[in-house]
Amino acid sequence: MKKAIFSLLAIFFAFSLFTQEPEWTLYATANKVNCQVIQDSINWIGTDIALIRYNIETNDYIAFNSYNSVLPGNYIWSLAKQNNGTIWIGTKYGLAKYDGSQWTIFTITNSNLPNNWIPSIAIAPNGTVWIGTAGGLVSIIDSVWTVYNTNNSNLTNDYIRNLAVDENNVVWIATWGGGLVTFDGEDWSVISSIPADNITEVEIDNEGRKWVGTNIGCFCLSDTSLADSIVVNNLVVYNMSNSSLPSDDVFAFAFDDNNGTWIGTLEGLAYLYNGNWTVYSTNNSSILFDDIYSLRLDNFGTLWCGGLGGLVNFNGEDWNEISVGTADIPTNWIEGIDTYGSEDVWVSTKKGICHFNGSDWSTYTSNNSNLLSDSATDIAIDSEGNVWVICRNISGGSSYAYGFAYFNGDEWIHYIAQNSQLPWNWTSDIIVDNLDRAWITCQHWLIKIENDDWVMYNLQDYGFNFTVLPTALSYDYANNIYIAIYNYDDNDFLLVKFDGENFEIVCDLIQDVILDIICDESGVIWLGTFNSGLVRFDGEVILFFDQTNSPLPSNYVLDIEIENHILWICNDGLVKMDDYEWAIFNHENSPLPSNYIRCVAIDDDGTKWIGTYRGLFAYNENLVVVHDEFQVEENAPRLIHNYPNPFNPTTTISYQLTADSDVDLKIYNVKGQLGETLVNEFKPSGKHSIVWNAEKQASGIYFYKLKAGDFEEIRKMILLK
């Protein structure tokens, strides 16, 4: 045991010192599946949050995204496979190629790509790689790139929606706005028999027929008759008027060994076999969604169906939900967040209230708890870890307030007007102050709950004789309560203070809706507004920070959190204000998938939990990692965290080089013994990745060390079997 410890310490002293590095972690579910490609027992799935490698036989999967790999984007638009096993991936920010161990990235800056948005990829029988972009068509033949567009060819539109290549290596090009076009390498042809300019999909079935999806139905180009169909000019037309097609918006096809055709639409799934139609929708089957964007059949004949709602498969009898993503949450649209201690996070959504304990997720809904509805907004946690939430109900597409709920660690209690002292169900905000008192706004009522005792304050009894619409609620360090009120009758906006006895208007000069209130230790009140930016109010002086006098990217401030004296502001991006020094985190300069930031909370470790409509992010500025002493140089290379970690049995190790260099990447066990050399060769500058397969290794802690020129760095990973 002493020898093992000594060896481990030797590694640390020889290679590294401790420093700090920020890290982003995404917690999200795949709400939308755009594309799939089946590779033996692996289904590669392109989703709105990641590229998923799903093992059909074991149901295990790995999510690749820009945080754990060199993928240029997380929204996967297109996929294709080569015979050698290489997968091509199209994103909105570039093209990727992955051969199982190495990634190669192509963008407009390092290749001949005319546009980074890649809606389609197809591989020809002769090996040509065809890339459909939002700026034209690209062919790659033996590493030679050729770009075709409306300026240098007979291509009818530069936005390529989809591609298919037939057995004669003719590429069929679905354009958005220019119809269907073919190209055999020399000649271009426009398929004028299809009466649609906006082509969504083109696929080739087992008989060589071309199936074309449009927004006016689907078409089959065929030299022979189909059952119960009339071929006119080699064209068969299917739409809602002449068939059982559930929608004229057709986005996907799949073909089985019986010459049956699966057709995905925006109103359900259709199966056409021998002239007979079978339709599957949420109204008549167990399929979970109707918007179908991707269909594939695996080697067992199982249909994999992706769309707006996730992924399901169908074995001919049963529909099975396939949950993929980086977190087991019901939706990526985050409404509210609060934390308890460190890595204990509660999240409110429109589809349930979610809890993350640092390793596992659980979701509470009306189906598995005493909650009377699934939707929730504001969330607060008291010192005992009890959870308070504002609830909403969704009916007929409309959302309306529905009381509040309380979780004591064992069960939920949902309070509404019909079962409690609530005057009505129109609740809007909830907080828990430093004395563990819960405060709830309910139109012109302010409610205090302390030790199960309710105290009701009717603002109309205190001179507020108008229609009161509360818009925000907070407290200061003296436990005074602050309420932002919209006077509906006079179109006036008020900031009101309640000291436990009296209500006082402390500010009526902010003529805008106040969306959030937070008080700092010095007594300064910070306000987020709908269109007036960030407001600082010290009781006397009002200061406005907006687009005209600050770096704020927007005047819409939805949520504010304070960490010591630092403000974290939900704006058009996440804004950090430290003593009037500003930093902006957005989609362009950080892993954030969108600039719409809904809410933020900070746990005891300083991790920022960020709610977006594309998932929950944890941003840790102070993550302790093992670094080489040369890492202090700004332009030094970088060894990226492996993913997944812990892992079994494979994990991807990525690294970045700022210059061409000899690279040595080795694996060590916990005793400091060399286990494997992964890379020992010259590498060009840029990002690189390699997969380590630890199938023959024992469970435990391993270290991976990168040496590139004078640079060295080591990181830790855990193998769990």
XYZ file of C-alpha atoms in Angstrom:
721
model
C 0.000 0.000 0.000
C 2.807 2.425 0.854
C 4.505 1.658 -2.435
C 1.330 2.465 -4.365
C 0.938 5.774 -2.585
C 4.553 6.675 -3.191
C 4.275 5.922 -6.903
C 1.135 7.995 -7.208
C 2.770 10.942 -5.459
C 5.761 10.560 -7.714
C 3.543 11.019 -10.731
C 2.033 14.169 -9.301
C 5.328 15.734 -8.311
C 7.006 14.784 -11.563
C 4.300 15.959 -13.906
C 2.082 18.550 -12.384
C 0.813 21.155 -10.002
C -2.735 22.067 -9.010
C -4.449 25.001 -10.620
C -7.974 25.935 -11.593
C -9.866 25.804 -14.857
C -13.508 26.525 -15.699
C -15.681 23.655 -16.847
C -19.107 23.447 -18.465
C -21.407 20.462 -18.008
C -24.646 19.983 -19.924
C -27.678 18.217 -18.454
C -30.249 17.724 -21.187
C -32.464 15.198 -22.883
C -32.683 14.706 -26.629
C -36.030 16.314 -27.392
C -35.544 16.227 -31.143
C -33.993 13.582 -33.362
C -33.067 14.888 -36.810
C -31.215 11.984 -38.404
C -29.961 8.434 -37.899
C -27.593 5.995 -39.544
C -27.403 2.286 -38.668
C -23.916 0.776 -38.562
C -24.185 -2.941 -37.707
C -25.371 -2.977 -34.063
C -24.814 0.756 -33.587
C -27.382 3.434 -34.266
C -25.776 6.828 -34.707
C -28.403 9.390 -33.764
C -28.286 13.097 -34.529
C -30.178 15.088 -31.912
C -30.657 18.685 -30.860
C -28.083 18.340 -28.063
C -25.477 15.776 -29.140
C -24.386 12.951 -31.389
C -25.499 9.691 -29.787
C -23.743 6.360 -30.324
C -26.425 3.866 -29.314
C -25.738 0.127 -29.020
C -28.893 -1.612 -30.229
C -27.990 -4.917 -28.563
C -27.040 -3.626 -25.096
C -29.018 -0.332 -25.031
C -25.886 1.471 -23.818
C -25.047 4.794 -25.380
C -22.457 7.556 -25.402
C -23.251 11.203 -26.113
C -20.639 13.199 -28.041
C -20.847 16.974 -27.944
C -18.584 20.000 -28.144
C -17.802 19.744 -24.404
C -16.292 16.255 -24.517
C -15.123 16.025 -28.116
C -14.062 18.309 -30.953
C -17.500 18.375 -32.581
C -18.021 21.882 -33.969
C -21.669 21.967 -32.889
C -24.166 20.079 -30.756
C -27.219 20.308 -33.004
C -26.667 17.426 -35.425
C -28.331 17.972 -38.797
C -27.056 15.065 -40.889
C -25.205 11.758 -40.778
C -23.687 9.334 -43.276
C -21.452 6.268 -43.096
C -18.668 4.965 -45.302
C -17.917 1.303 -45.926
C -14.748 1.596 -43.837
C -16.820 2.534 -40.779
C -16.142 6.261 -40.854
C -19.076 8.415 -39.790
C -19.649 11.862 -41.282
C -21.508 14.380 -39.148
C -23.120 17.616 -40.273
C -23.778 20.462 -37.845
C -24.659 24.133 -38.231
C -21.076 25.059 -37.367
C -19.112 22.700 -39.539
C -18.528 19.148 -40.731
C -16.949 16.321 -38.724
C -15.494 12.946 -39.647
C -15.006 10.220 -37.033
C -13.291 6.897 -37.742
C -13.821 5.400 -34.294
C -10.726 6.916 -32.747
C -9.804 10.123 -34.551
C -11.906 13.202 -35.287
C -11.374 15.493 -38.259
C -13.161 18.834 -38.409
C -13.892 20.877 -41.536
C -15.168 24.451 -41.479
C -15.131 27.419 -43.831
C -11.840 28.495 -42.242
C -9.826 25.305 -42.847
C -11.480 23.761 -45.921
C -13.391 24.591 -49.105
C -16.754 24.370 -47.400
C -18.900 27.229 -48.738
C -21.052 27.268 -45.601
C -20.770 25.724 -42.129
C -24.410 24.619 -42.071
C -24.554 20.997 -43.276
C -28.176 19.783 -43.719
C -27.228 16.640 -45.670
C -24.429 14.167 -46.422
C -24.439 11.171 -48.788
C -21.813 8.584 -49.754
C -21.793 7.335 -53.360
C -21.060 3.690 -54.282
C -17.804 4.870 -55.891
C -16.731 6.456 -52.588
C -17.464 10.082 -53.417
C -18.585 12.046 -50.393
C -21.352 14.516 -51.210
C -21.974 17.381 -48.797
C -25.130 19.459 -48.955
C -24.707 22.858 -47.342
C -26.730 26.031 -46.991
C -24.349 27.565 -49.522
C -24.061 24.937 -52.232
C -23.039 21.351 -52.999
C -19.604 19.840 -52.328
C -18.012 16.648 -53.628
C -14.924 15.086 -52.053
C -13.066 12.630 -54.287
C -9.697 11.376 -53.024
C -9.333 14.471 -50.816
C -10.096 16.794 -53.759
C -12.916 19.215 -52.984
C -15.219 20.639 -55.649
C -17.903 23.197 -54.880
C -21.042 23.594 -56.993
C -23.401 26.513 -56.615
C -25.864 28.590 -58.616
C -23.028 30.770 -59.913
C -20.804 28.062 -61.389
C -23.277 25.288 -62.277
C -26.902 24.541 -63.139
C -27.762 23.978 -59.494
C -31.151 25.645 -58.967
C -30.709 26.693 -55.328
C -27.754 26.799 -52.951
C -29.695 25.539 -49.928
C -29.350 21.755 -50.144
C -31.959 20.128 -47.916
C -31.188 16.463 -48.632
C -29.110 14.142 -50.818
C -29.297 10.576 -52.126
C -26.991 8.710 -54.537
C -28.241 5.886 -56.767
C -26.425 2.766 -57.964
C -25.112 4.658 -61.016
C -23.484 7.285 -58.775
C -26.016 9.898 -59.816
C -26.645 12.301 -56.946
C -30.249 13.352 -56.318
C -30.375 16.806 -54.783
C -33.326 18.051 -52.752
C -33.166 21.833 -52.662
C -35.272 24.234 -50.655
C -36.725 26.584 -53.235
C -35.270 25.002 -56.376
C -37.006 21.630 -56.609
C -35.351 18.270 -57.232
C -32.132 18.197 -59.269
C -29.842 15.383 -60.429
C -26.138 15.452 -61.279
C -24.143 12.579 -62.792
C -20.771 14.287 -62.543
C -21.144 16.081 -65.849
C -24.764 16.896 -66.621
C -27.472 18.520 -64.503
C -31.181 17.778 -64.773
C -34.202 19.337 -63.111
C -37.025 16.904 -62.320
C -39.808 19.180 -63.528
C -42.525 16.523 -63.099
C -42.529 17.125 -59.336
C -44.771 20.174 -58.749
C -42.934 21.413 -55.658
C -40.000 23.740 -55.119
C -39.420 22.962 -51.446
C -38.056 19.428 -51.184
C -37.603 18.072 -47.668
C -36.313 14.562 -48.336
C -35.166 12.216 -51.077
C -34.529 8.487 -50.485
C -33.980 5.478 -52.751
C -35.780 2.208 -51.951
C -34.632 -1.379 -52.475
C -36.026 -1.397 -56.034
C -34.246 1.806 -57.003
C -37.345 3.992 -56.828
C -36.846 7.556 -55.666
C -39.139 8.769 -52.907
C -39.422 12.518 -52.570
C -40.854 14.367 -49.575
C -42.302 17.853 -49.949
C -44.741 20.176 -48.214
C -47.515 19.122 -50.626
C -47.221 15.354 -50.186
C -44.751 12.734 -51.336
C -43.851 11.426 -54.767
C -42.384 8.193 -56.045
C -40.356 8.216 -59.253
C -40.742 4.758 -60.760
C -40.409 3.011 -64.096
C -42.885 0.331 -62.998
C -46.354 0.375 -61.495
C -46.919 0.199 -57.783
C -49.869 -1.640 -56.261
C -53.108 0.344 -56.622
C -51.182 3.289 -58.070
C -51.097 4.891 -61.484
C -47.717 5.905 -62.876
C -47.913 9.127 -64.901
C -44.636 10.301 -66.433
C -42.843 7.877 -64.081
C -44.433 9.666 -61.112
C -46.764 8.416 -58.380
C -48.350 11.069 -56.168
C -49.477 10.539 -52.569
C -51.183 13.257 -50.575
C -54.014 13.682 -48.098
C -56.548 13.990 -50.911
C -55.830 10.716 -52.685
C -54.468 8.504 -49.907
C -54.396 7.892 -46.170
C -51.268 9.995 -45.752
C -51.853 11.809 -42.424
C -50.136 15.035 -43.535
C -48.791 16.585 -46.720
C -45.620 17.621 -44.872
C -43.347 14.623 -45.465
C -39.871 14.506 -43.920
C -38.689 10.873 -43.751
C -38.775 7.459 -45.435
C -37.644 3.921 -44.616
C -37.992 0.735 -46.654
C -38.317 -2.825 -45.348
C -37.390 -6.120 -46.996
C -41.028 -6.705 -48.032
C -41.019 -3.583 -50.235
C -43.096 -1.781 -47.670
C -42.552 1.957 -47.255
C -42.582 3.885 -43.991
C -43.397 7.578 -44.394
C -42.812 10.144 -41.654
C -44.956 13.288 -41.615
C -45.717 16.136 -39.221
C -49.010 14.478 -38.249
C -47.906 10.907 -37.701
C -46.365 7.863 -39.341
C -47.740 5.934 -42.329
C -46.881 2.454 -43.621
C -47.674 1.629 -47.247
C -47.591 -2.037 -48.228
C -49.104 -3.579 -51.323
C -51.457 -0.633 -51.732
C -52.702 -0.729 -48.145
C -52.119 2.051 -45.624
C -51.626 1.847 -41.875
C -51.345 5.087 -39.925
C -49.807 5.492 -36.468
C -50.314 8.657 -34.446
C -50.625 9.721 -30.830
C -54.395 9.397 -31.245
C -54.481 5.709 -32.181
C -51.231 4.175 -30.926
C -48.547 4.355 -28.264
C -46.183 6.392 -30.414
C -45.091 9.366 -28.298
C -45.069 12.129 -30.919
C -46.448 12.959 -34.354
C -43.683 15.135 -35.828
C -41.486 12.559 -37.580
C -38.100 13.657 -38.957
C -36.052 10.464 -39.153
C -36.768 6.787 -39.896
C -34.372 3.850 -40.029
C -34.707 0.047 -39.910
C -32.046 -1.990 -38.115
C -30.770 -5.456 -39.015
C -33.499 -7.044 -36.877
C -36.296 -5.266 -38.751
C -37.032 -2.885 -35.883
C -38.106 0.594 -36.939
C -36.341 3.509 -35.246
C -38.436 6.628 -35.373
C -37.075 10.047 -34.397
C -38.735 13.408 -34.284
C -39.910 16.293 -32.179
C -40.327 14.405 -28.924
C -37.304 12.153 -28.997
C -36.798 8.603 -30.185
C -38.956 5.461 -30.207
C -38.645 2.076 -31.829
C -41.309 -0.305 -33.113
C -40.959 -4.073 -33.348
C -44.246 -4.584 -35.177
C -46.293 -4.793 -31.999
C -44.986 -2.442 -29.319
C -43.670 1.110 -29.284
C -40.725 1.628 -26.946
C -39.389 4.967 -25.760
C -35.613 5.309 -26.126
C -34.270 7.934 -23.742
C -30.962 9.420 -24.808
C -29.190 12.507 -23.602
C -26.929 13.670 -20.812
C -29.613 13.772 -18.110
C -32.846 11.963 -17.347
C -35.096 15.018 -17.448
C -38.461 15.287 -19.243
C -37.731 18.498 -21.155
C -34.913 20.934 -21.830
C -37.040 24.021 -21.223
C -35.974 25.094 -17.737
C -38.341 27.418 -15.836
C -36.637 27.781 -12.446
C -33.634 26.586 -10.404
C -32.594 26.545 -6.780
C -29.797 24.741 -4.968
C -29.290 23.201 -1.543
C -25.673 22.882 -0.462
C -23.475 21.706 -3.293
C -24.569 19.607 -6.265
C -28.107 19.314 -4.889
C -30.235 21.024 -7.491
C -33.984 21.397 -7.987
C -35.328 22.379 -11.378
C -38.858 23.341 -12.375
C -40.122 22.611 -15.881
C -43.415 22.388 -17.736
C -43.281 18.600 -17.511
C -42.344 18.019 -13.897
C -40.146 19.080 -10.999
C -36.666 17.552 -11.260
C -34.085 16.832 -8.572
C -30.385 16.163 -9.112
C -28.401 14.819 -6.148
C -25.012 15.026 -7.823
C -25.267 11.692 -9.597
C -28.896 10.759 -10.260
C -32.002 12.538 -11.493
C -35.571 12.068 -10.300
C -38.679 13.774 -11.637
C -41.942 14.383 -9.800
C -45.165 14.720 -11.768
C -48.882 14.373 -11.194
C -48.544 10.720 -12.217
C -46.048 9.655 -9.535
C -46.723 12.072 -6.659
C -49.396 14.175 -4.981
C -48.766 17.040 -7.365
C -51.959 18.166 -9.083
C -50.120 19.464 -12.148
C -46.786 18.973 -13.881
C -45.811 22.533 -14.733
C -43.915 24.743 -12.273
C -42.086 28.083 -12.382
C -40.590 29.749 -9.288
C -38.739 27.429 -6.916
C -37.217 28.039 -3.463
C -35.537 25.830 -0.844
C -35.457 26.403 2.911
C -32.584 25.628 5.303
C -33.898 22.098 5.925
C -33.918 21.256 2.230
C -37.689 21.497 1.880
C -38.795 22.637 -1.554
C -41.407 25.272 -2.402
C -42.657 25.816 -5.954
C -45.216 27.892 -7.818
C -47.384 25.563 -9.864
C -49.154 26.022 -13.156
C -51.645 23.974 -15.076
C -51.647 23.480 -18.821
C -54.969 22.890 -20.532
C -55.904 23.292 -24.167
C -52.531 24.806 -24.954
C -52.936 27.518 -22.299
C -50.971 27.795 -19.060
C -52.451 29.292 -15.931
C -51.488 29.588 -12.264
C -52.447 26.691 -10.037
C -51.416 27.359 -6.438
C -48.129 26.198 -4.978
C -46.578 22.961 -3.726
C -44.324 21.956 -0.832
C -41.994 18.954 -0.622
C -40.824 17.813 2.818
C -38.424 15.150 1.582
C -41.027 12.395 1.598
C -44.120 13.683 -0.137
C -45.576 16.635 -1.992
C -48.450 18.754 -0.731
C -50.122 20.807 -3.436
C -52.072 23.793 -2.130
C -54.891 25.274 -4.178
C -57.881 27.414 -3.245
C -60.085 24.354 -2.992
C -57.991 22.629 -0.281
C -56.244 25.442 1.624
C -56.365 29.042 2.781
C -55.328 30.329 -0.636
C -57.862 32.992 -1.707
C -57.517 31.746 -5.273
C -55.060 29.854 -7.432
C -53.399 32.844 -9.096
C -49.967 32.564 -7.467
C -46.982 34.216 -9.118
C -43.803 34.244 -6.974
C -42.381 32.355 -4.006
C -39.309 32.930 -1.806
C -37.908 31.636 1.491
C -36.214 34.294 3.634
C -33.327 33.965 6.107
C -35.769 33.041 8.894
C -37.129 30.103 6.875
C -40.418 31.849 6.243
C -42.052 31.167 2.899
C -43.605 34.158 1.128
C -46.046 33.831 -1.746
C -47.711 36.476 -3.905
C -51.287 35.757 -4.945
C -52.544 38.783 -6.882
C -53.288 41.457 -4.205
C -52.444 39.028 -1.380
C -49.052 38.486 0.246
C -48.949 35.213 2.177
C -46.452 34.263 4.876
C -46.087 30.632 5.990
C -44.048 29.967 9.117
C -44.115 26.654 11.013
C -47.299 25.663 9.138
C -49.027 28.893 10.222
C -50.445 31.081 7.478
C -50.638 34.879 7.705
C -52.560 36.644 4.946
C -51.857 40.259 4.013
C -54.414 41.900 1.739
C -52.664 44.811 0.036
C -56.001 46.503 -0.530
C -56.263 46.888 3.253
C -53.009 48.883 3.108
C -54.157 51.441 0.541
C -53.394 49.583 -2.672
C -56.913 50.038 -4.024
C -56.309 49.004 -7.600
C -55.788 45.837 -9.600
C -52.513 44.494 -8.214
C -50.387 42.282 -10.449
C -47.164 41.190 -8.660
C -44.239 40.619 -11.012
C -41.305 39.887 -8.654
C -40.606 39.084 -4.994
C -37.463 39.181 -2.836
C -36.038 40.002 0.610
C -33.025 41.811 2.038
C -30.578 40.806 4.778
C -32.868 42.394 7.395
C -35.682 40.170 6.079
C -37.696 43.046 4.692
C -39.838 41.861 1.809
C -39.817 43.607 -1.561
C -42.640 43.249 -4.070
C -42.675 44.558 -7.635
C -46.227 45.526 -8.531
C -47.892 46.472 -11.779
C -50.854 48.802 -11.217
C -53.070 47.553 -14.000
C -55.667 50.309 -13.583
C -53.222 53.228 -13.898
C -50.507 51.482 -15.956
C -48.017 52.213 -13.198
C -45.046 50.255 -11.844
C -44.153 50.194 -8.156
C -41.462 48.759 -5.895
C -43.003 48.093 -2.474
C -41.249 47.276 0.810
C -42.909 45.335 3.662
C -41.155 45.422 7.051
C -43.524 42.990 8.755
C -46.040 45.662 9.701
C -46.296 48.296 6.999
C -46.191 48.410 3.225
C -44.274 51.330 1.730
C -43.737 52.392 -1.866
C -39.972 52.874 -2.061
C -39.725 53.571 -5.784
C -42.210 54.518 -8.492
C -39.784 55.943 -11.037
C -39.052 52.753 -12.972
C -41.704 52.829 -15.666
C -41.222 49.274 -16.773
C -42.150 45.775 -15.666
C -39.770 44.553 -12.953
C -38.981 40.903 -13.618
C -36.577 40.179 -10.761
C -35.367 41.697 -7.481
C -32.260 40.861 -5.492
C -30.640 42.690 -2.563
C -26.921 42.675 -1.864
C -25.176 42.765 1.520
C -24.783 46.545 1.440
C -28.519 47.075 1.081
C -28.445 47.959 -2.605
C -31.420 46.635 -4.560
C -30.815 45.293 -8.061
C -33.734 45.006 -10.464
C -34.140 43.194 -13.753
C -36.627 44.810 -16.107
C -38.488 43.969 -19.281
C -37.045 46.717 -21.450
C -34.977 49.043 -19.239
C -31.999 46.807 -18.541
C -30.420 46.376 -15.114
C -31.357 48.877 -12.395
C -29.367 49.736 -9.247
C -31.313 51.405 -6.424
C -29.705 52.298 -3.087
C -32.820 53.873 -1.607
C -32.109 57.277 -3.067
C -30.260 57.106 -6.374
C -31.405 55.058 -9.354
C -28.846 53.925 -11.936
C -29.848 52.273 -15.200
C -27.510 49.932 -17.084
C -28.703 49.200 -20.598
C -27.408 48.807 -24.146
C -26.673 52.526 -24.433
C -24.274 52.824 -21.484
C -23.061 49.301 -20.690
C -21.989 46.076 -22.421
C -25.413 44.503 -21.768
C -26.345 42.771 -25.040
C -30.071 43.291 -24.361
C -32.322 45.453 -22.185
C -34.330 42.387 -21.167
C -33.092 41.158 -17.758
C -34.991 38.103 -16.610
C -33.085 36.853 -13.563
C -30.204 37.994 -11.308
C -28.062 36.144 -8.774
C -25.364 37.497 -6.454
C -22.167 35.655 -5.539
C -20.382 37.751 -2.937
C -20.377 41.113 -4.740
C -20.548 39.650 -8.260
C -23.779 39.829 -10.254
C -24.807 37.055 -12.631
C -27.449 38.340 -15.022
C -29.753 36.409 -17.366
C -29.830 38.482 -20.513
C -29.093 37.815 -24.169
C -26.445 35.461 -22.865
C -25.154 35.110 -19.305
C -23.619 38.348 -18.046
C -21.115 38.617 -15.194
C -20.639 42.032 -13.562
C -17.759 42.204 -11.099
C -17.287 45.702 -9.680
C -18.506 47.128 -13.002
C -16.187 44.895 -14.973
C -18.332 42.991 -17.465
C -18.010 39.547 -19.038
C -20.514 38.110 -21.503
C -20.994 34.371 -22.020
C -22.970 33.556 -25.143
C -23.313 30.981 -27.869
C -20.392 32.407 -29.813
C -17.758 32.331 -27.052
C -18.900 29.547 -24.710
C -20.621 26.148 -24.791
C -24.027 27.773 -24.200
C -26.349 26.427 -26.938
C -28.481 29.563 -27.033
C -28.338 33.165 -25.908
C -31.748 32.889 -24.239
C -30.919 32.378 -20.556
C -33.989 31.780 -18.424
C -32.607 31.508 -14.880
C -29.452 31.008 -12.811
C -28.657 29.689 -9.318
C -25.338 29.314 -7.470
C -24.551 26.414 -5.134
C -22.223 26.366 -2.127
C -19.260 25.334 -4.278
C -19.738 28.346 -6.531
C -21.089 26.329 -9.445
C -23.494 28.334 -11.587
C -26.551 26.352 -12.635
C -27.908 27.947 -15.778
C -31.373 27.278 -17.163
C -31.978 27.588 -20.899
C -34.571 26.207 -23.286
C -31.886 23.801 -24.526
C -31.084 22.242 -21.162
C -29.408 22.886 -17.819
C -25.749 23.914 -17.645
C -23.363 23.741 -14.712
C -20.551 26.256 -15.007
C -17.722 25.871 -12.514
C -15.114 28.615 -12.622
C -13.082 27.044 -9.827
C -12.764 23.409 -10.835
C -9.567 21.935 -9.389
C -7.690 19.957 -12.022
C -4.192 18.596 -12.421
C -2.041 20.733 -14.707
C 1.500 20.857 -15.891
C 3.559 23.843 -14.811
C 3.778 25.022 -18.422
C -0.017 25.359 -18.564
C 0.261 28.855 -17.079
C 1.265 30.065 -20.545
C -1.797 31.448 -22.335
C -0.989 29.855 -25.695
C 0.058 26.456 -24.379
C -1.510 23.227 -25.625
C -4.403 21.767 -23.676
C -5.432 18.311 -22.556
C -9.232 18.144 -22.488
C -11.256 16.098 -20.000
C -12.005 12.599 -21.216
C -15.636 11.636 -21.809
C -17.420 9.784 -20.453
C -15.858 9.737 -17.011
C -16.410 7.368 -15.214
C -16.541 5.048 -18.234
C -16.921 1.407 -19.268
C -15.012 0.274 -21.270
C -14.272 3.089 -23.740
C -13.642 6.793 -23.286
C -12.620 9.590 -25.640
C -9.492 11.609 -24.829
C -9.139 14.949 -26.628
C -6.274 17.400 -26.766
C -5.443 20.655 -28.476
C -2.155 21.706 -30.047
C -1.278 25.292 -30.862
C 1.580 24.235 -33.123
C 2.693 21.160 -35.057
C 4.439 18.866 -32.624
C 5.590 15.378 -31.729
C 2.877 13.992 -29.474
C 3.149 11.326 -26.804
C -0.056 10.267 -25.020
C 0.234 7.528 -22.396
C -2.012 5.770 -19.868
C -0.785 5.010 -16.316
C -2.440 3.000 -13.575
C -2.745 4.182 -9.980
C 0.690 2.716 -9.166
C 2.331 4.883 -11.785
C 2.959 1.935 -14.104
C 2.701 2.503 -17.853
C -0.394 0.795 -19.184
C -0.577 1.807 -22.826
C 0.769 4.307 -25.316
C -2.118 5.770 -27.311
C -0.242 8.264 -29.485
C 3.444 8.480 -30.370
C 3.727 10.430 -33.608
C 3.906 13.866 -35.185
C 0.586 15.765 -35.149
C -0.476 19.035 -36.780
C -1.868 21.918 -34.746
C -5.553 21.823 -33.864
C -7.858 19.582 -31.907
C -7.426 15.807 -31.835
C -9.275 12.925 -30.183
C -8.640 9.247 -29.611
C -10.712 6.500 -27.999
C -9.139 4.340 -25.300
C -10.631 0.866 -24.985
C -9.997 -0.370 -21.432
C -11.856 -3.644 -21.878
C -8.824 -5.650 -20.687
C -8.112 -3.367 -17.730
C -9.366 -3.673 -14.155
C -11.711 -1.143 -12.591
C -9.958 1.721 -10.867
C -8.290 5.097 -11.254
C -6.103 5.760 -14.294
C -4.070 8.748 -15.411
C -3.475 9.931 -18.951
C -0.443 12.072 -19.715
C 0.089 14.254 -22.769
C 3.561 15.381 -23.847
C 3.832 17.734 -26.820
C 7.209 19.392 -27.208
C 8.006 21.014 -23.858
C 4.403 20.782 -22.721
C 3.226 18.067 -20.315
C -0.125 17.550 -18.642
C -1.849 14.758 -16.768
C -5.487 14.078 -15.891
C -7.413 11.470 -13.939
C -10.155 9.114 -15.140
C -12.141 6.297 -13.542
C -12.952 2.928 -15.087
C -16.075 1.353 -13.567
C -17.079 -2.159 -14.632
